[in-house]
PDB file of C-alpha atoms in Angstrom:
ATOM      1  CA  UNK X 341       0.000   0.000   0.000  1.00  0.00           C
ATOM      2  CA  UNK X 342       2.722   2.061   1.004  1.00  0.00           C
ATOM      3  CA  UNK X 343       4.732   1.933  -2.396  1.00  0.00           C
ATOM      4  CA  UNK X 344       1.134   2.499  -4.058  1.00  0.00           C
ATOM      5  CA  UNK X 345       0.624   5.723  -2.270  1.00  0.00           C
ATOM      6  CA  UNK X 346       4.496   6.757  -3.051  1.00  0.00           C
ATOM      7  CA  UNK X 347       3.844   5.738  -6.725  1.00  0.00           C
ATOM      8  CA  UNK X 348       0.851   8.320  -6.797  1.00  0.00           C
ATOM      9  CA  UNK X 349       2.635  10.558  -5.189  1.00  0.00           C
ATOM     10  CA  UNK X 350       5.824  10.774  -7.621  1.00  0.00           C
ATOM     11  CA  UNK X 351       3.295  11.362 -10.761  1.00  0.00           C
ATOM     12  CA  UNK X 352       1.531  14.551  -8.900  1.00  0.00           C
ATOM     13  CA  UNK X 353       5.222  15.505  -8.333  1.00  0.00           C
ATOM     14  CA  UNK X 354       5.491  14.943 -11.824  1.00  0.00           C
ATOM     15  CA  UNK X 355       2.458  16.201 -13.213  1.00  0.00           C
ATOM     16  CA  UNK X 356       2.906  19.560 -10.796  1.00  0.00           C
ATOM     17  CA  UNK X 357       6.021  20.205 -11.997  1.00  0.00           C
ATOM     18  CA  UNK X 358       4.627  20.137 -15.606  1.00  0.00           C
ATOM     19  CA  UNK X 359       2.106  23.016 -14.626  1.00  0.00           C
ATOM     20  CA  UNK X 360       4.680  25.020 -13.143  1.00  0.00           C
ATOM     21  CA  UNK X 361       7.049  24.315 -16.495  1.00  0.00           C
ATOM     22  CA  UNK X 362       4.268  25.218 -19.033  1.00  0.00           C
ATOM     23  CA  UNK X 363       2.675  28.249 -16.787  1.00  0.00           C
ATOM     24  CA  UNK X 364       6.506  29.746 -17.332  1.00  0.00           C
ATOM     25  CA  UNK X 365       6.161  29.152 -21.166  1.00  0.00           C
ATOM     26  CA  UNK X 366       2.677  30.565 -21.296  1.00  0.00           C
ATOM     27  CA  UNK X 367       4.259  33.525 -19.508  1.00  0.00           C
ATOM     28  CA  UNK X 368       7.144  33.823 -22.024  1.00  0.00           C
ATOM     29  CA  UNK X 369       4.560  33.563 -24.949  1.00  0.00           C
ATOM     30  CA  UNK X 370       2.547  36.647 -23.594  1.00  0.00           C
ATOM     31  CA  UNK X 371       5.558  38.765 -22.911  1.00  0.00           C
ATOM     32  CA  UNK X 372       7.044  37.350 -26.449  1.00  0.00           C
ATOM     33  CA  UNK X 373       3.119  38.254 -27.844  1.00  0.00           C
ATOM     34  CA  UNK X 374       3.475  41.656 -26.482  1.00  0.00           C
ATOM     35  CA  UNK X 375       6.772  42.385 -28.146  1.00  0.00           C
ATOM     36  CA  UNK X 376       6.052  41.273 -31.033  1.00  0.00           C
ATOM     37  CA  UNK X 377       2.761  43.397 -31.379  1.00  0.00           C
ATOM     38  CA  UNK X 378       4.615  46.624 -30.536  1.00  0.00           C
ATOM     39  CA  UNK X 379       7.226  45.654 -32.951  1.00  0.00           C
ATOM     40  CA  UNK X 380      10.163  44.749 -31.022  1.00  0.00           C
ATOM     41  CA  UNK X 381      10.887  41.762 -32.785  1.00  0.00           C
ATOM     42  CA  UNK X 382      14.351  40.266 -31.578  1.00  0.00           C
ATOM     43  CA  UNK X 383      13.118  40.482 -27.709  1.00  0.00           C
ATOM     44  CA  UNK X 384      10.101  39.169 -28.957  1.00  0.00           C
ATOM     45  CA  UNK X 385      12.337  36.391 -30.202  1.00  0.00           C
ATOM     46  CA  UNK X 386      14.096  35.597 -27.150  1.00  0.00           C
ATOM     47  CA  UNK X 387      11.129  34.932 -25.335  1.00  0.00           C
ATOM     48  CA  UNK X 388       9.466  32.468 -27.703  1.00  0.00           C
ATOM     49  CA  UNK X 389      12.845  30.974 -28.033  1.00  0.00           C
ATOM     50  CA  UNK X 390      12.687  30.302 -24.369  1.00  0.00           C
ATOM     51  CA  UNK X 391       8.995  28.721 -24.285  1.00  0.00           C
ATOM     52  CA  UNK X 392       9.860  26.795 -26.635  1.00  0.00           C
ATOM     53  CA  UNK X 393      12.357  24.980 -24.897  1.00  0.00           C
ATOM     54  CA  UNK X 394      10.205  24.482 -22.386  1.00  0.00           C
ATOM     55  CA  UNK X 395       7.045  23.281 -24.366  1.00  0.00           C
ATOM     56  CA  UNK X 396       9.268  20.607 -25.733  1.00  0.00           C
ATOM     57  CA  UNK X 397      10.431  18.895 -22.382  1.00  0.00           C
ATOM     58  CA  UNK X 398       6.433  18.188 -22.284  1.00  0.00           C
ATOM     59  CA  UNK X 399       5.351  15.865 -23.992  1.00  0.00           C
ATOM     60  CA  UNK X 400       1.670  16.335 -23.736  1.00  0.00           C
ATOM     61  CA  UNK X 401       1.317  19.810 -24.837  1.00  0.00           C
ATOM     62  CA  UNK X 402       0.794  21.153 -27.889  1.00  0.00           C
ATOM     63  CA  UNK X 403      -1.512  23.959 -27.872  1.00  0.00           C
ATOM     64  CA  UNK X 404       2.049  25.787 -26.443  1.00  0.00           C
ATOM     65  CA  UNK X 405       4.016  24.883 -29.403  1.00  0.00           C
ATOM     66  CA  UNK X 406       1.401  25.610 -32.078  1.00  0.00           C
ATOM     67  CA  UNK X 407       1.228  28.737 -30.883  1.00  0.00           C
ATOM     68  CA  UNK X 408       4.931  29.141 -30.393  1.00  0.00           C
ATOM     69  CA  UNK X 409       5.943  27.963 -33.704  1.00  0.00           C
ATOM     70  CA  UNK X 410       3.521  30.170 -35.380  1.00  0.00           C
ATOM     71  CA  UNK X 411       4.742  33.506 -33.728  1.00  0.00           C
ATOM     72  CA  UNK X 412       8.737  32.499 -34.089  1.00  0.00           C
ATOM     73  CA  UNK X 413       7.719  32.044 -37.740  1.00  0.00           C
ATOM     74  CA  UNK X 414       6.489  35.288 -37.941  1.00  0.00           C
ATOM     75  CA  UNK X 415       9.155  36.914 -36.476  1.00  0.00           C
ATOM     76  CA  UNK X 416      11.622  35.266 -38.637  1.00  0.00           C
ATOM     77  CA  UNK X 417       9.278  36.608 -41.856  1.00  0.00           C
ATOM     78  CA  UNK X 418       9.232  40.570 -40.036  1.00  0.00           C
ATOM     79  CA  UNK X 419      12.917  39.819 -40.218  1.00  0.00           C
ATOM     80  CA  UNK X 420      12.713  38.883 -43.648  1.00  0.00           C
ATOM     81  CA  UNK X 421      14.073  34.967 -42.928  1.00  0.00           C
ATOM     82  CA  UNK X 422      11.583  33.700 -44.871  1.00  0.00           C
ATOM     83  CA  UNK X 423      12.826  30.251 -45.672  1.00  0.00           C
ATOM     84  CA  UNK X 424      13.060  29.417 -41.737  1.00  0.00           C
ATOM     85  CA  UNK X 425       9.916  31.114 -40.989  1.00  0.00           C
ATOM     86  CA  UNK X 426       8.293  28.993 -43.399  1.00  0.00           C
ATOM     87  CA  UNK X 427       9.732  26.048 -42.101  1.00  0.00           C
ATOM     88  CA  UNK X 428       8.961  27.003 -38.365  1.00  0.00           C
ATOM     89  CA  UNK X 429       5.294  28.037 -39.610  1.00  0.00           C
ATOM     90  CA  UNK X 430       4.635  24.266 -41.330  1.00  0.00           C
ATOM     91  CA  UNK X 431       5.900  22.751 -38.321  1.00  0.00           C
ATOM     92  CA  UNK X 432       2.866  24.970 -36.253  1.00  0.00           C
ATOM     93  CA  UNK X 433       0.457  23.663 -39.304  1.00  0.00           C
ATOM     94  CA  UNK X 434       1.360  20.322 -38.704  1.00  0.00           C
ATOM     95  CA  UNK X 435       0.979  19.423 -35.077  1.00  0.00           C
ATOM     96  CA  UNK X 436      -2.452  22.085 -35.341  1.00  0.00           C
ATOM     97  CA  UNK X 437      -3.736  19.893 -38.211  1.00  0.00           C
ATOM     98  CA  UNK X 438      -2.694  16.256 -35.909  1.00  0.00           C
ATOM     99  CA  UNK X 439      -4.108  17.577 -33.141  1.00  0.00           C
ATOM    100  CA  UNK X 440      -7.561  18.880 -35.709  1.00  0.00           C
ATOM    101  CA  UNK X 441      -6.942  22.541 -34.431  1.00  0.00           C
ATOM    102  CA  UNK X 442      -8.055  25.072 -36.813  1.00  0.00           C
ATOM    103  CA  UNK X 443      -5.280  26.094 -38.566  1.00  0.00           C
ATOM    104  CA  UNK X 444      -6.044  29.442 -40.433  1.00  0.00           C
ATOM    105  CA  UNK X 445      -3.893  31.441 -38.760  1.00  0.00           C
ATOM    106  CA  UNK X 446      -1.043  28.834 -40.163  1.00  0.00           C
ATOM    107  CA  UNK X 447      -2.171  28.779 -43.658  1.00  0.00           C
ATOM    108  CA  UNK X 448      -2.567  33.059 -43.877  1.00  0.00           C
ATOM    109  CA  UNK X 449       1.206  33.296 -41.921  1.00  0.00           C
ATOM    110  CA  UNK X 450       2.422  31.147 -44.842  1.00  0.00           C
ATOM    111  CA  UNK X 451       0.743  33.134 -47.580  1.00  0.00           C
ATOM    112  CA  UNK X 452       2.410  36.361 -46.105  1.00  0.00           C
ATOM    113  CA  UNK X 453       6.044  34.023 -46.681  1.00  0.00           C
ATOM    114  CA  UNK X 454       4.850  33.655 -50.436  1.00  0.00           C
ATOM    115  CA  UNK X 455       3.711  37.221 -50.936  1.00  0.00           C
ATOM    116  CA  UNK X 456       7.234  38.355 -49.632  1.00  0.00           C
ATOM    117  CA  UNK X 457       9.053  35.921 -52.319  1.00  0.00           C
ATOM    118  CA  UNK X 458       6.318  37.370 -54.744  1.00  0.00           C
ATOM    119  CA  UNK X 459       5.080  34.065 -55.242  1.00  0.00           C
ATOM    120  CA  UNK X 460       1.285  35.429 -55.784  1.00  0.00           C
ATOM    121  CA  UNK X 461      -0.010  32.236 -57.291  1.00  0.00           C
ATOM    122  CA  UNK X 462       0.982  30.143 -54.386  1.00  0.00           C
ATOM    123  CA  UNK X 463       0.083  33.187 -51.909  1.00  0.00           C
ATOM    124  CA  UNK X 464      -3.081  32.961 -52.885  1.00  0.00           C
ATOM    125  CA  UNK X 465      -3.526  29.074 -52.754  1.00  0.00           C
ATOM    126  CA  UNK X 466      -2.352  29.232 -48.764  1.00  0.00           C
ATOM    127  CA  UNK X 467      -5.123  32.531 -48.743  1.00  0.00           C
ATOM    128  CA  UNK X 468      -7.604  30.426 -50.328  1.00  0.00           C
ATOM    129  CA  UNK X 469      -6.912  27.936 -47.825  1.00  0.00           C
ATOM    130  CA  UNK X 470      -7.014  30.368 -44.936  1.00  0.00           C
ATOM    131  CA  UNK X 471     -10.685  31.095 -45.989  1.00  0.00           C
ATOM    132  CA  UNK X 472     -11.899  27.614 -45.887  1.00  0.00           C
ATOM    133  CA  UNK X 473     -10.450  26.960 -42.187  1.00  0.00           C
ATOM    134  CA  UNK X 474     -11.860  30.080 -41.185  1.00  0.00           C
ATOM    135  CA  UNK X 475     -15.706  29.281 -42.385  1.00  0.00           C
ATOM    136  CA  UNK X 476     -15.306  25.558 -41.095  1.00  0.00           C
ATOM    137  CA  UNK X 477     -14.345  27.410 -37.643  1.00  0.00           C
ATOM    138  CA  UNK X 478     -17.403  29.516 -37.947  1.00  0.00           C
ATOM    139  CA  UNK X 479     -15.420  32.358 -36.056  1.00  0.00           C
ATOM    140  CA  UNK X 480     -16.782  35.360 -37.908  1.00  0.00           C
ATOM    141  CA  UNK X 481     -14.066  37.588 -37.257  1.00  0.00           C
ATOM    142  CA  UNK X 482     -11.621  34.556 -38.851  1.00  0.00           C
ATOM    143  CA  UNK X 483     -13.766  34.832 -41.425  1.00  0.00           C
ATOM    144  CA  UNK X 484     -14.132  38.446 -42.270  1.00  0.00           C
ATOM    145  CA  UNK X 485     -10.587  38.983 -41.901  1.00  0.00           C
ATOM    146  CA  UNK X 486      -9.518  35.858 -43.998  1.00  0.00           C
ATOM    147  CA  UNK X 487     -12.098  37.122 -46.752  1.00  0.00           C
ATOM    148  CA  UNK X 488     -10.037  40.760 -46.868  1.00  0.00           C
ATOM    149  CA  UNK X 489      -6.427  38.688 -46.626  1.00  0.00           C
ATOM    150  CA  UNK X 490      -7.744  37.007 -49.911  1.00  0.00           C
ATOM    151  CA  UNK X 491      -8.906  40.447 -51.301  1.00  0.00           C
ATOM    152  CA  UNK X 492      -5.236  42.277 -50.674  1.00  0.00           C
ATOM    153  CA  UNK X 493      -3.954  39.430 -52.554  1.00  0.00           C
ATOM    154  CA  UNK X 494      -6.649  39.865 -55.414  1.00  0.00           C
ATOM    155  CA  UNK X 495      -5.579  43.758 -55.624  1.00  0.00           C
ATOM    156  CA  UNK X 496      -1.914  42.765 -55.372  1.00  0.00           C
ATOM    157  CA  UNK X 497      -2.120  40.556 -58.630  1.00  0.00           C
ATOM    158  CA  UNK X 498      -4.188  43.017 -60.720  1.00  0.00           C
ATOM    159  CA  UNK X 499      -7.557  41.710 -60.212  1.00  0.00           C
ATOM    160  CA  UNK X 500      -9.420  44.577 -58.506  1.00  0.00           C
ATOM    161  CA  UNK X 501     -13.247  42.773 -59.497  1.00  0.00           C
ATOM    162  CA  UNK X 502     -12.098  39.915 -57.592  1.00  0.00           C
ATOM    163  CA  UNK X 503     -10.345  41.928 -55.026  1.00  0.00           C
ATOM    164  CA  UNK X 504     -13.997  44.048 -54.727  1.00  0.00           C
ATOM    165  CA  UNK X 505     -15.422  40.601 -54.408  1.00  0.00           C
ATOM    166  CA  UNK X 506     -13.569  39.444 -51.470  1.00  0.00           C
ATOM    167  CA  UNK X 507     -14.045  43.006 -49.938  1.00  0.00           C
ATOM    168  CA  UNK X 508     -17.681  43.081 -50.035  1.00  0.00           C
ATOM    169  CA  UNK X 509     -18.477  39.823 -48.796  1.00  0.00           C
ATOM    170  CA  UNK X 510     -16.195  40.629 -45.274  1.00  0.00           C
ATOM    171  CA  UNK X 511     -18.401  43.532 -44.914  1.00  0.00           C
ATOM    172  CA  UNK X 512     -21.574  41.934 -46.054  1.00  0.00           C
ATOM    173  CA  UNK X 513     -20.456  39.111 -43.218  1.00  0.00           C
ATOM    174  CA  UNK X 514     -19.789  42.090 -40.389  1.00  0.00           C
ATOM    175  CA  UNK X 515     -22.498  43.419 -41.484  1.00  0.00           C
ATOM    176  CA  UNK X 516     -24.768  40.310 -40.486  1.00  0.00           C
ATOM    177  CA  UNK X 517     -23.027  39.885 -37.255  1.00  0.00           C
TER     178      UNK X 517
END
């Protein structure tokens, strides 16, 4: 009984010092969040770096590192390293899409990385796929937003009608809401 009870006891050790670990990380990820929203990209960086590390000693999260991958992807594009931002935003896309997380956020962050290489076609195939994540999410502001992403990249290629398009619908869509 006695080695059951200290058995139980090592895993809540365990399992505590898991919450502790990934409350740090979430910590780092809103400080890193900050940063990057007021533009101060390389601290920004050193704090994602750092929840990272964390996130991957446990092995059961992965909200953490979908999250974390994303914004260290899109810190590396603000910095123009597209190539490993690209890389670093896939690798975000991929654990969201095996864990079925909605990954529109993914899909527009990798259109940006084609838009910056001037890749339009393939910009707007990530866009497109932006869109349909968003309206399977039903998140109306994912969706407006996504609908105006697709439009910028309309009116980047030439295609104001289609850009129009796009346009209107995100405001016919607010407009509902």
């Amino acid at each position: 009984l006695l080695n059951k009870s200290l058995e139980l006891n090592e895993g809540m050790e365990k399992s505590m010092k898991e919450v502790k670990r990934l409350s740090i990380a979430d910590t780092y990820m809103s400080l890193a969040q900050i940063y990057y929203t007021s533009g101060n990209y390389n601290k920004a960086k050193g704090y994602v770096e750092k929840s990272v590390k964390i996130y991957e000693k446990v092995s059961s999260e992965y909200v953490g590192p979908i999250e974390a991958y994303l914004l260290l992807g899109k810190i590396c594009l603000e910095n123009q390293e597209i190539s490993h931002g690209l890389k670093l935003i896939n690798k975000s896309r991929d654990i969201a899409q095996k864990n079925n997380i909605n990954a529109a956020r993914q899909y527009l962050a990798i259109s940006k990385s084609y838009l910056l290489k001037a890749e339009y076609e393939d910009a707007l195939k990530n866009a497109m796929k932006s869109l349909e994540y968003a309206e399977m999410s039903k998140i109306i502001s994912q969706i407006i937003w996504m609908n105006i992403k697709v439009g910028d990249i309309y009116e980047k290629i030439g295609d104001v009608k289609k850009a129009y398009e796009y346009y209107y619908k995100a405001k016919d869509i607010r407009e509902q809401s």
